[in-house]
Short mmCIF file of C-alpha atoms and ligand atoms in Angstrom, two decimals:
data_model
loop_
_atom_site.label_atom_id
_atom_site.label_comp_id
_atom_site.label_asym_id
_atom_site.label_seq_id
_atom_site.Cartn_x
_atom_site.Cartn_y
_atom_site.Cartn_z
CA UNK A 1408 0.00 0.00 0.00
CA UNK A 1409 1.44 3.38 -0.93
CA UNK A 1410 1.89 6.28 1.39
CA UNK A 1411 -1.04 8.03 -0.26
CA UNK A 1412 -3.35 5.21 0.68
CA UNK A 1413 -1.99 4.76 4.19
CA UNK A 1414 -2.26 8.44 4.88
CA UNK A 1415 -5.80 8.57 3.51
CA UNK A 1416 -6.96 5.66 5.63
CA UNK A 1417 -5.52 7.28 8.74
CA UNK A 1418 -7.44 10.42 7.92
CA UNK A 1419 -10.63 8.50 7.25
CA UNK A 1420 -10.62 7.12 10.74
CA UNK A 1421 -10.66 10.72 11.97
CA UNK A 1422 -13.20 12.12 9.49
CA UNK A 1423 -16.35 10.07 9.65
CA UNK A 1424 -18.40 10.27 6.44
CA UNK A 1425 -21.94 11.35 7.26
CA UNK A 1426 -24.44 8.59 6.74
CA UNK A 1427 -28.18 8.44 6.86
CA UNK A 1428 -29.38 5.14 8.17
CA UNK A 1429 -32.75 3.66 7.45
CA UNK A 1430 -33.74 0.09 6.98
CA UNK A 1431 -35.93 -0.74 4.07
CA UNK A 1432 -35.91 -4.36 5.13
CA UNK A 1433 -37.40 -3.28 8.41
CA UNK A 1434 -39.91 -1.20 6.47
CA UNK A 1435 -40.66 -4.14 4.17
CA UNK A 1436 -41.15 -6.36 7.17
CA UNK A 1437 -43.54 -3.78 8.60
CA UNK A 1438 -45.47 -3.58 5.32
CA UNK A 1439 -45.77 -7.35 5.17
CA UNK A 1440 -47.72 -7.29 8.42
CA UNK A 1441 -50.42 -5.14 6.83
CA UNK A 1442 -52.88 -6.58 4.29
CA UNK A 1443 -52.51 -4.70 0.98
CA UNK A 1444 -56.16 -3.68 0.79
CA UNK A 1445 -56.07 -2.33 4.33
CA UNK A 1446 -53.02 -0.23 3.54
CA UNK A 1447 -54.73 1.21 0.46
CA UNK A 1448 -57.71 2.34 2.51
CA UNK A 1449 -55.55 3.99 5.15
CA UNK A 1450 -55.70 7.79 5.12
CA UNK A 1451 -52.16 9.11 5.13
CA UNK A 1452 -50.81 12.48 5.96
CA UNK A 1453 -47.11 11.68 5.90
CA UNK A 1454 -45.81 13.90 3.13
CA UNK A 1455 -42.51 15.71 3.35
CA UNK A 1456 -42.90 17.86 0.30
CA UNK A 1457 -40.49 18.44 -2.54
CA UNK A 1458 -36.99 19.50 -1.67
CA UNK A 1459 -34.87 22.06 -3.43
CA UNK A 1460 -31.23 21.28 -2.95
CA UNK A 1461 -28.28 23.52 -3.71
CA UNK A 1462 -25.90 21.47 -5.89
CA UNK A 1463 -22.68 23.46 -5.89
CA UNK A 1464 -24.54 26.75 -6.36
CA UNK A 1465 -27.37 25.55 -8.66
CA UNK A 1466 -30.73 24.79 -7.08
CA UNK A 1467 -32.46 21.61 -8.22
CA UNK A 1468 -35.57 19.74 -7.16
CA UNK A 1469 -35.12 16.28 -5.70
CA UNK A 1470 -37.57 13.65 -4.54
CA UNK A 1471 -36.83 11.19 -1.78
CA UNK A 1472 -38.06 7.76 -0.81
CA UNK A 1473 -39.59 9.29 2.28
CA UNK A 1474 -41.88 11.40 0.02
CA UNK A 1475 -43.66 8.12 -0.78
CA UNK A 1476 -44.22 6.16 2.42
CA UNK A 1477 -45.61 2.64 1.86
CA UNK A 1478 -49.31 3.57 2.25
CA UNK A 1479 -49.04 6.43 -0.24
CA UNK A 1480 -47.14 4.23 -2.68
CA UNK A 1481 -49.77 1.50 -2.55
CA UNK A 1482 -52.56 4.05 -2.85
CA UNK A 1483 -50.97 5.61 -5.95
CA UNK A 1484 -51.01 2.28 -7.79
CA UNK A 1485 -54.07 0.67 -6.20
CA UNK A 1486 -55.81 0.40 -9.57
CA UNK A 1487 -52.73 -0.52 -11.59
CA UNK A 1488 -51.04 -3.61 -12.91
CA UNK A 1489 -47.36 -2.90 -13.42
CA UNK A 1490 -46.12 -5.00 -16.36
CA UNK A 1491 -42.32 -5.24 -16.42
CA UNK A 1492 -41.10 -6.35 -19.85
CA UNK A 1493 -37.76 -8.15 -19.76
CA UNK A 1494 -35.90 -9.82 -16.94
CA UNK A 1495 -32.35 -8.69 -17.69
CA UNK A 1496 -30.44 -7.03 -14.83
CA UNK A 1497 -32.71 -3.94 -14.86
CA UNK A 1498 -36.03 -5.75 -15.33
CA UNK A 1499 -35.12 -8.22 -12.61
CA UNK A 1500 -33.92 -5.61 -10.10
CA UNK A 1501 -36.93 -3.33 -10.57
CA UNK A 1502 -39.52 -6.14 -10.68
CA UNK A 1503 -38.24 -7.81 -7.50
CA UNK A 1504 -38.15 -4.48 -5.67
CA UNK A 1505 -41.71 -3.65 -6.80
CA UNK A 1506 -42.82 -7.09 -5.64
CA UNK A 1507 -41.14 -6.63 -2.24
CA UNK A 1508 -42.85 -3.23 -2.00
CA UNK A 1509 -46.17 -5.11 -2.30
CA UNK A 1510 -47.16 -3.54 -5.60
CA UNK A 1511 -49.18 -5.45 -8.16
CA UNK A 1512 -46.45 -6.44 -10.62
CA UNK A 1513 -46.35 -8.96 -13.45
CA UNK A 1514 -43.57 -9.90 -15.87
CA UNK A 1515 -43.52 -10.16 -19.65
CA UNK A 1516 -40.70 -12.28 -21.12
CA UNK A 1517 -40.05 -14.44 -24.11
CA UNK A 1518 -39.40 -18.11 -23.34
CA UNK A 1519 -35.70 -18.72 -22.75
CA UNK A 1520 -33.08 -17.64 -20.27
CA UNK A 1521 -34.98 -14.66 -18.78
CA UNK A 1522 -38.17 -16.71 -18.46
CA UNK A 1523 -36.31 -19.58 -16.76
CA UNK A 1524 -34.56 -17.22 -14.35
CA UNK A 1525 -37.89 -15.60 -13.46
CA UNK A 1526 -39.44 -19.00 -12.72
CA UNK A 1527 -36.43 -19.92 -10.56
CA UNK A 1528 -37.04 -16.71 -8.57
CA UNK A 1529 -40.66 -17.41 -7.78
CA UNK A 1530 -42.57 -15.86 -10.70
CA UNK A 1531 -45.39 -18.18 -11.72
CA UNK A 1532 -46.37 -18.69 -15.38
CA UNK A 1533 -50.01 -17.70 -15.90
CA UNK A 1534 -50.16 -15.89 -12.55
CA UNK A 1535 -47.51 -13.16 -12.67
CA UNK A 1536 -45.31 -14.32 -15.58
CA UNK A 1537 -46.56 -14.05 -19.16
CA UNK A 1538 -45.42 -13.81 -22.75
CA UNK A 1539 -44.68 -10.19 -23.69
CA UNK A 1540 -47.94 -9.52 -25.57
CA UNK A 1541 -50.08 -10.99 -22.80
CA UNK A 1542 -48.30 -8.90 -20.14
CA UNK A 1543 -48.82 -5.79 -22.29
CA UNK A 1544 -52.50 -6.63 -22.54
CA UNK A 1545 -52.92 -7.06 -18.77
CA UNK A 1546 -50.68 -4.15 -17.72
CA UNK A 1547 -51.84 -0.59 -17.14
CA UNK A 1548 -48.26 0.60 -16.71
CA UNK A 1549 -46.00 -0.96 -19.35
CA UNK A 1550 -42.46 -0.86 -18.01
CA UNK A 1551 -40.30 -1.43 -21.06
CA UNK A 1552 -37.08 -2.93 -19.71
CA UNK A 1553 -36.24 -5.03 -22.73
CA UNK A 1554 -32.80 -4.43 -24.20
CA UNK A 1555 -32.73 -1.17 -26.15
CA UNK A 1556 -32.37 -3.11 -29.41
CA UNK A 1557 -35.39 -5.31 -28.52
CA UNK A 1558 -37.48 -2.22 -27.65
CA UNK A 1559 -37.06 -1.16 -31.26
CA UNK A 1560 -37.45 -4.64 -32.74
CA UNK A 1561 -40.66 -5.47 -30.82
CA UNK A 1562 -42.22 -2.00 -30.96
CA UNK A 1563 -44.90 -2.93 -33.50
CA UNK A 1564 -45.98 -5.86 -31.29
CA UNK A 1565 -46.16 -3.73 -28.13
CA UNK A 1566 -47.76 -0.60 -29.60
CA UNK A 1567 -51.31 -1.98 -30.11
CA UNK A 1568 -51.57 -2.58 -26.34
CA UNK A 1569 -50.72 1.04 -25.47
CA UNK A 1570 -54.32 2.16 -25.29
CA UNK A 1571 -55.72 5.40 -23.87
CA UNK A 1572 -55.20 5.72 -20.12
CA UNK A 1573 -52.18 3.44 -19.94
CA UNK A 1574 -48.67 4.58 -19.00
CA UNK A 1575 -45.47 3.73 -20.87
CA UNK A 1576 -42.32 3.65 -18.74
CA UNK A 1577 -38.63 3.42 -19.67
CA UNK A 1578 -35.32 3.44 -17.83
CA UNK A 1579 -33.49 5.02 -20.74
CA UNK A 1580 -34.52 7.80 -23.12
CA UNK A 1581 -32.82 5.99 -26.01
CA UNK A 1582 -35.83 4.48 -27.85
CA UNK A 1583 -38.01 7.59 -27.75
CA UNK A 1584 -35.40 10.28 -28.38
CA UNK A 1585 -33.81 8.48 -31.31
CA UNK A 1586 -37.19 7.47 -32.75
CA UNK A 1587 -36.04 8.08 -36.33
CA UNK A 1588 -33.65 5.20 -35.86
CA UNK A 1589 -35.64 3.05 -33.41
CA UNK A 1590 -39.18 3.58 -34.78
CA UNK A 1591 -40.48 4.02 -31.21
CA UNK A 1592 -43.13 6.77 -31.36
CA UNK A 1593 -45.58 6.51 -28.44
CA UNK A 1594 -49.29 7.15 -29.06
CA UNK A 1595 -50.25 10.71 -28.14
CA UNK A 1596 -52.96 9.74 -25.63
CA UNK A 1597 -50.84 7.99 -23.01
CA UNK A 1598 -48.45 9.14 -20.30
CA UNK A 1599 -44.78 8.44 -21.09
CA UNK A 1600 -42.37 8.55 -18.18
CA UNK A 1601 -38.83 7.57 -17.27
CA UNK A 1602 -36.98 6.50 -14.15
CA UNK A 1603 -33.29 5.87 -14.80
CA UNK A 1604 -31.43 4.33 -11.87
CA UNK A 1605 -27.81 5.45 -12.06
CA UNK A 1606 -26.19 2.04 -12.12
CA UNK A 1607 -26.78 -1.53 -13.16
CA UNK A 1608 -29.94 -3.44 -12.32
CA UNK A 1609 -27.90 -5.68 -10.05
CA UNK A 1610 -26.99 -2.65 -7.93
CA UNK A 1611 -30.64 -1.53 -7.92
CA UNK A 1612 -31.54 -4.85 -6.32
CA UNK A 1613 -28.56 -5.25 -4.00
CA UNK A 1614 -28.79 -1.77 -2.49
CA UNK A 1615 -32.54 -2.24 -1.92
CA UNK A 1616 -31.86 -5.49 -0.08
CA UNK A 1617 -29.27 -3.71 2.06
CA UNK A 1618 -31.89 -1.11 3.00
CA UNK A 1619 -30.13 1.49 0.88
CA UNK A 1620 -31.23 3.00 -2.43
CA UNK A 1621 -29.50 3.81 -5.69
CA UNK A 1622 -29.92 7.38 -6.96
CA UNK A 1623 -31.81 7.90 -10.18
CA UNK A 1624 -33.30 10.47 -12.51
CA UNK A 1625 -36.94 11.04 -13.35
CA UNK A 1626 -38.52 12.56 -16.46
CA UNK A 1627 -41.86 13.01 -18.19
CA UNK A 1628 -42.15 12.88 -21.99
CA UNK A 1629 -45.94 13.05 -22.24
CA UNK A 1630 -48.38 14.01 -19.50
CA UNK A 1631 -51.93 13.24 -20.60
CA UNK A 1632 -53.36 12.36 -17.19
CA UNK A 1633 -51.93 15.40 -15.42
CA UNK A 1634 -50.41 12.96 -12.91
CA UNK A 1635 -47.45 11.72 -14.92
CA UNK A 1636 -44.77 13.36 -12.76
CA UNK A 1637 -46.34 12.18 -9.53
CA UNK A 1638 -46.66 8.62 -10.83
CA UNK A 1639 -43.12 8.64 -12.23
CA UNK A 1640 -41.66 9.69 -8.88
CA UNK A 1641 -43.78 7.11 -7.07
CA UNK A 1642 -42.61 4.39 -9.46
CA UNK A 1643 -39.02 5.49 -8.89
CA UNK A 1644 -39.52 4.87 -5.19
CA UNK A 1645 -41.32 1.60 -5.94
CA UNK A 1646 -38.41 0.25 -7.99
CA UNK A 1647 -36.00 1.02 -5.18
CA UNK A 1648 -34.31 4.36 -5.77
CA UNK A 1649 -33.27 6.34 -2.71
CA UNK A 1650 -33.61 9.78 -4.28
CA UNK A 1651 -34.45 11.12 -7.72
CA UNK A 1652 -33.32 14.22 -9.54
CA UNK A 1653 -35.20 15.77 -12.45
CA UNK A 1654 -34.15 15.44 -16.06
CA UNK A 1655 -35.66 15.18 -19.54
CA UNK A 1656 -35.62 12.14 -21.83
CA UNK A 1657 -33.09 13.88 -24.06
CA UNK A 1658 -30.74 14.97 -21.27
CA UNK A 1659 -30.93 11.49 -19.74
CA UNK A 1660 -30.00 9.65 -22.90
CA UNK A 1661 -27.21 12.04 -23.83
CA UNK A 1662 -25.62 12.08 -20.38
CA UNK A 1663 -25.95 8.31 -20.05
CA UNK A 1664 -24.40 7.44 -23.42
CA UNK A 1665 -21.67 10.03 -22.82
CA UNK A 1666 -20.87 8.87 -19.29
CA UNK A 1667 -20.56 5.18 -20.08
CA UNK A 1668 -18.33 5.89 -23.08
CA UNK A 1669 -16.35 8.33 -20.93
CA UNK A 1670 -15.18 8.09 -17.35
CA UNK A 1671 -17.47 5.24 -16.32
CA UNK A 1672 -16.02 2.70 -18.74
CA UNK A 1673 -14.44 3.83 -22.02
CA UNK A 1674 -12.09 6.53 -20.77
CA UNK A 1675 -11.14 4.69 -17.61
CA UNK A 1676 -10.12 1.55 -19.52
CA UNK A 1677 -8.08 3.73 -21.88
CA UNK A 1678 -6.32 5.50 -19.00
CA UNK A 1679 -5.67 2.27 -17.08
CA UNK A 1680 -4.13 0.60 -20.13
CA UNK A 1681 -2.02 3.62 -21.08
CA UNK A 1682 -0.59 3.97 -17.57
CA UNK A 1683 0.02 0.22 -17.28
CA UNK A 1684 1.78 0.00 -20.65
CA UNK A 1685 4.20 2.80 -19.78
CA UNK A 1686 5.05 1.15 -16.46
CA UNK A 1687 5.68 -2.17 -18.22
CA UNK A 1688 7.79 -0.53 -20.91
CA UNK A 1689 9.87 1.09 -18.18
CA UNK A 1690 10.70 -2.27 -16.63
CA UNK A 1691 8.09 -2.62 -13.89
CA UNK A 1692 6.71 -6.08 -13.19
CA UNK A 1693 3.08 -6.88 -14.06
CA UNK A 1694 2.13 -7.03 -10.38
CA UNK A 1695 3.71 -3.66 -9.65
CA UNK A 1696 2.15 -2.08 -12.76
CA UNK A 1697 -1.29 -3.49 -11.90
CA UNK A 1698 -1.13 -2.50 -8.24
CA UNK A 1699 -0.07 1.06 -9.02
CA UNK A 1700 -2.75 1.41 -11.69
CA UNK A 1701 -5.86 -0.54 -10.77
CA UNK A 1702 -5.67 -2.24 -7.41
CA UNK A 1703 -4.78 0.79 -5.33
CA UNK A 1704 -7.33 2.85 -7.22
CA UNK A 1705 -10.29 0.51 -6.78
CA UNK A 1706 -9.44 -0.88 -3.36
CA UNK A 1707 -8.20 2.19 -1.58
CA UNK A 1708 -8.58 5.56 -3.26
CA UNK A 1709 -11.88 5.31 -5.17
CA UNK A 1710 -13.91 4.23 -2.13
CA UNK A 1711 -12.43 7.19 -0.23
CA UNK A 1712 -13.22 9.55 -3.11
CA UNK A 1713 -16.75 8.12 -3.21
CA UNK A 1714 -17.18 8.71 0.51
CA UNK A 1715 -15.51 12.11 0.79
CA UNK A 1716 -14.81 13.66 -2.61
CA UNK A 1717 -11.62 14.28 -4.57
CA UNK A 1718 -11.12 17.59 -2.76
CA UNK A 1719 -10.83 15.64 0.49
CA UNK A 1720 -8.49 13.13 -1.16
CA UNK A 1721 -6.15 15.91 -2.30
CA UNK A 1722 -6.19 17.42 1.17
CA UNK A 1723 -5.57 14.09 2.90
CA UNK A 1724 -2.63 12.45 1.18
CA UNK A 1725 1.11 12.78 1.57
CA UNK A 1726 2.59 16.12 0.56
CA UNK A 1727 4.59 14.29 -2.14
CA UNK A 1728 1.47 12.77 -3.70
CA UNK A 1729 -0.36 16.05 -3.30
CA UNK A 1730 2.31 18.07 -5.13
CA UNK A 1731 2.39 15.62 -8.04
CA UNK A 1732 -1.38 15.35 -8.40
CA UNK A 1733 -1.77 19.15 -8.24
CA UNK A 1734 0.90 19.58 -10.92
CA UNK A 1735 -0.42 16.93 -13.31
CA UNK A 1736 -4.23 16.94 -13.25
CA UNK A 1737 -4.54 19.92 -15.56
CA UNK A 1738 -2.30 18.29 -18.17
CA UNK A 1739 -4.58 15.24 -18.19
CA UNK A 1740 -7.60 17.53 -18.32
CA UNK A 1741 -6.25 19.49 -21.29
CA UNK A 1742 -5.24 16.33 -23.15
CA UNK A 1743 -8.57 14.58 -22.69
CA UNK A 1744 -11.07 17.44 -23.01
CA UNK A 1745 -11.00 17.50 -26.84
CA UNK A 1746 -11.80 13.77 -26.81
CA UNK A 1747 -14.75 14.40 -24.47
CA UNK A 1748 -15.99 17.20 -26.77
CA UNK A 1749 -15.79 14.83 -29.75
CA UNK A 1750 -17.60 12.14 -27.77
CA UNK A 1751 -20.46 14.42 -26.71
CA UNK A 1752 -20.94 15.57 -30.29
CA UNK A 1753 -21.04 11.96 -31.47
CA UNK A 1754 -23.75 11.26 -28.87
CA UNK A 1755 -25.74 14.43 -29.56
CA UNK A 1756 -25.84 13.98 -33.33
CA UNK A 1757 -27.08 10.39 -33.01
CA UNK A 1758 -23.95 8.68 -34.33
CA UNK A 1759 -23.57 6.61 -31.15
CA UNK A 1760 -27.20 5.45 -31.25
CA UNK A 1761 -27.07 4.48 -34.90
CA UNK A 1762 -23.83 2.61 -34.36
CA UNK A 1763 -25.21 0.75 -31.36
CA UNK A 1764 -28.41 -0.25 -33.18
CA UNK A 1765 -26.66 -1.31 -36.37
CA UNK A 1766 -23.87 -3.25 -34.62
CA UNK A 1767 -26.38 -5.01 -32.34
CA UNK A 1768 -28.44 -6.18 -35.28
CA UNK A 1769 -25.59 -7.52 -37.44
CA UNK A 1770 -25.81 -11.25 -38.17
CA UNK A 1771 -22.35 -11.92 -36.71
CA UNK A 1772 -22.90 -9.57 -33.73
CA UNK A 1773 -22.33 -12.22 -31.04
CA UNK A 1774 -19.10 -13.59 -32.60
CA UNK A 1775 -17.62 -10.12 -33.20
CA UNK A 1776 -18.52 -9.05 -29.67
CA UNK A 1777 -16.86 -12.14 -28.18
CA UNK A 1778 -13.67 -11.29 -30.09
CA UNK A 1779 -13.67 -7.68 -28.83
CA UNK A 1780 -14.32 -8.74 -25.25
CA UNK A 1781 -11.59 -11.37 -25.50
CA UNK A 1782 -9.11 -8.66 -26.52
CA UNK A 1783 -9.78 -6.88 -23.23
CA UNK A 1784 -9.86 -10.05 -21.12
CA UNK A 1785 -6.63 -11.33 -22.67
CA UNK A 1786 -4.71 -8.11 -22.13
CA UNK A 1787 -1.87 -8.77 -19.72
CA UNK A 1788 -3.21 -6.12 -17.33
CA UNK A 1789 -6.55 -7.85 -16.73
CA UNK A 1790 -4.92 -11.32 -16.67
CA UNK A 1791 -2.65 -9.92 -13.96
CA UNK A 1792 -5.75 -8.58 -12.24
CA UNK A 1793 -7.18 -12.10 -11.93
CA UNK A 1794 -4.05 -13.22 -10.11
CA UNK A 1795 -3.98 -10.13 -7.89
CA UNK A 1796 -7.64 -10.48 -6.85
CA UNK A 1797 -7.05 -14.10 -5.85
CA UNK A 1798 -4.36 -12.90 -3.44
CA UNK A 1799 -6.76 -10.69 -1.50
CA UNK A 1800 -7.11 -12.36 1.91
CA UNK A 1801 -10.90 -12.33 1.66
CA UNK A 1802 -10.67 -14.37 -1.56
CA UNK A 1803 -8.53 -17.13 -0.10
N1 NAP B 3012 -30.31 4.25 -16.44
C1 NAP B 3012 -29.33 3.40 -16.38
O1 NAP B 3012 -28.26 3.71 -15.86
C2 NAP B 3012 -29.54 2.03 -16.91
C3 NAP B 3012 -28.68 1.03 -16.53
C4 NAP B 3012 -28.86 -0.22 -17.04
C5 NAP B 3012 -29.92 -0.43 -17.94
N2 NAP B 3012 -30.74 0.57 -18.29
C6 NAP B 3012 -31.83 0.34 -19.27
O2 NAP B 3012 -32.69 -0.70 -18.83
C7 NAP B 3012 -33.16 -1.47 -19.94
C8 NAP B 3012 -32.83 -2.95 -19.76
O3 NAP B 3012 -31.43 -3.14 -19.62
P1 NAP B 3012 -30.80 -4.43 -18.89
O4 NAP B 3012 -29.54 -3.97 -18.28
O5 NAP B 3012 -31.78 -5.10 -18.04
O6 NAP B 3012 -30.37 -5.53 -19.93
P2 NAP B 3012 -30.54 -5.83 -21.43
O7 NAP B 3012 -29.54 -6.87 -21.71
O8 NAP B 3012 -30.42 -4.58 -22.16
O9 NAP B 3012 -32.05 -6.47 -21.55
C9 NAP B 3012 -32.25 -7.82 -21.43
C10 NAP B 3012 -33.71 -8.26 -21.58
O10 NAP B 3012 -34.20 -8.01 -22.91
C11 NAP B 3012 -34.73 -9.25 -23.40
N3 NAP B 3012 -34.64 -9.34 -24.85
C12 NAP B 3012 -33.57 -9.06 -25.64
N4 NAP B 3012 -33.88 -9.27 -26.93
C13 NAP B 3012 -35.17 -9.70 -26.95
C14 NAP B 3012 -36.06 -10.05 -27.99
N5 NAP B 3012 -35.71 -10.02 -29.29
N6 NAP B 3012 -37.31 -10.47 -27.66
C15 NAP B 3012 -37.71 -10.49 -26.37
N7 NAP B 3012 -36.91 -10.15 -25.34
C16 NAP B 3012 -35.65 -9.75 -25.65
C17 NAP B 3012 -33.87 -10.32 -22.74
O11 NAP B 3012 -34.51 -11.57 -22.79
P3 NAP B 3012 -33.69 -12.94 -23.05
O12 NAP B 3012 -33.02 -13.30 -21.75
O13 NAP B 3012 -34.72 -13.89 -23.46
O14 NAP B 3012 -32.66 -12.63 -24.11
C18 NAP B 3012 -33.77 -9.75 -21.32
O15 NAP B 3012 -34.90 -10.08 -20.58
C19 NAP B 3012 -32.52 -0.82 -21.16
O16 NAP B 3012 -33.37 0.18 -21.66
C20 NAP B 3012 -31.28 -0.15 -20.59
O17 NAP B 3012 -30.78 0.92 -21.37
C21 NAP B 3012 -30.59 1.79 -17.79
#
């Protein structure tokens, strides 16, 4: 462990990160004691109101889980059947959380791996698990959590079920915003809403089970009922988010496509590999190059940055590390900013969407993808990573 990390950990023991504790499991347990119908009839007064939060000088509206206590949540959807289409990571996470929140949820899947997984997790064919068209028929809120490519491919099968009074829900603005490419144009007489949890569906589920909640964004594309925003926020709470910030479909899709191609995955892989390659070229061993590039980052510094911010990290490391980081961050910023500008433009003008849709529908898509993924997995850095992770005491 480097001095930076040691010093940071020492500091962390002195500066406790603030934490809000609440137990959703406890809340779920409490809900399970109350019959659903009884909860729906209960008059509730527990409303905290909308909060305006100052984010670094800009005021934004946020909604919190506590704005929708269980009785209010059940009351909001007392006449609804929530039909979740797809049981990939996002469909699974949201559907299980809705089910644990006692809402009336059914699944729509094609027969195959998603269907089998749903059955293995307690969904019953004919009761709360159906083929996609049947779920669309029964649902009043159609929660389209199929893959983005399948949302486009199956649109003409789903559309006839989107009758007046129903609600169409997404977790990504992709299909609607890039409708010229996807063909997804919702009927004008239904509400169209979005809740986009900021992470994978697996995290949506795991944090809910831990009594925590992923953050997410909420948006309304069409409000026919006059209640679209209210129902979108309520659904966000139902699927397990902890708090929601406001966005639009367009801002959501652009920031999401940009972020995952940038610092979340694309840029970080590029930076990791570049740093590792220079270390190796300068005679460092694979274990040293990996530890100085990935292991220390993910195991020590990133959790501290997540808990306290980079400003705290800079203020709580050795003076040697501090001097170097202060001197070099602007060079990395200046070198990478033109690439980020190019990336945002490629997202905003639809190039990224078109590429994603066309690549995903090529006949040899699976084989080409395997080859690209193998290139990453077979890189010495990630092969070294496998060996390093095995050495962690908790993995032995
Ligand atoms: N906001 C965010 O940060 C965020 C994060 C993750 C995901 N999302 C969004 O959530 C949605 C779902 O994503 P995901 O991560 O769960 O995984 P995914 O891999 O995108 O979706 C998988 C689901 O789609 C089904 N599917 C694929 N092709 C199909 C077809 N031709 N016919 C019928 N079903 C088909 C799969 O069924 P089979 O198992 O049968 O193939 C599976 O149930 C997407 O819109 C995605 O963009 C948003």
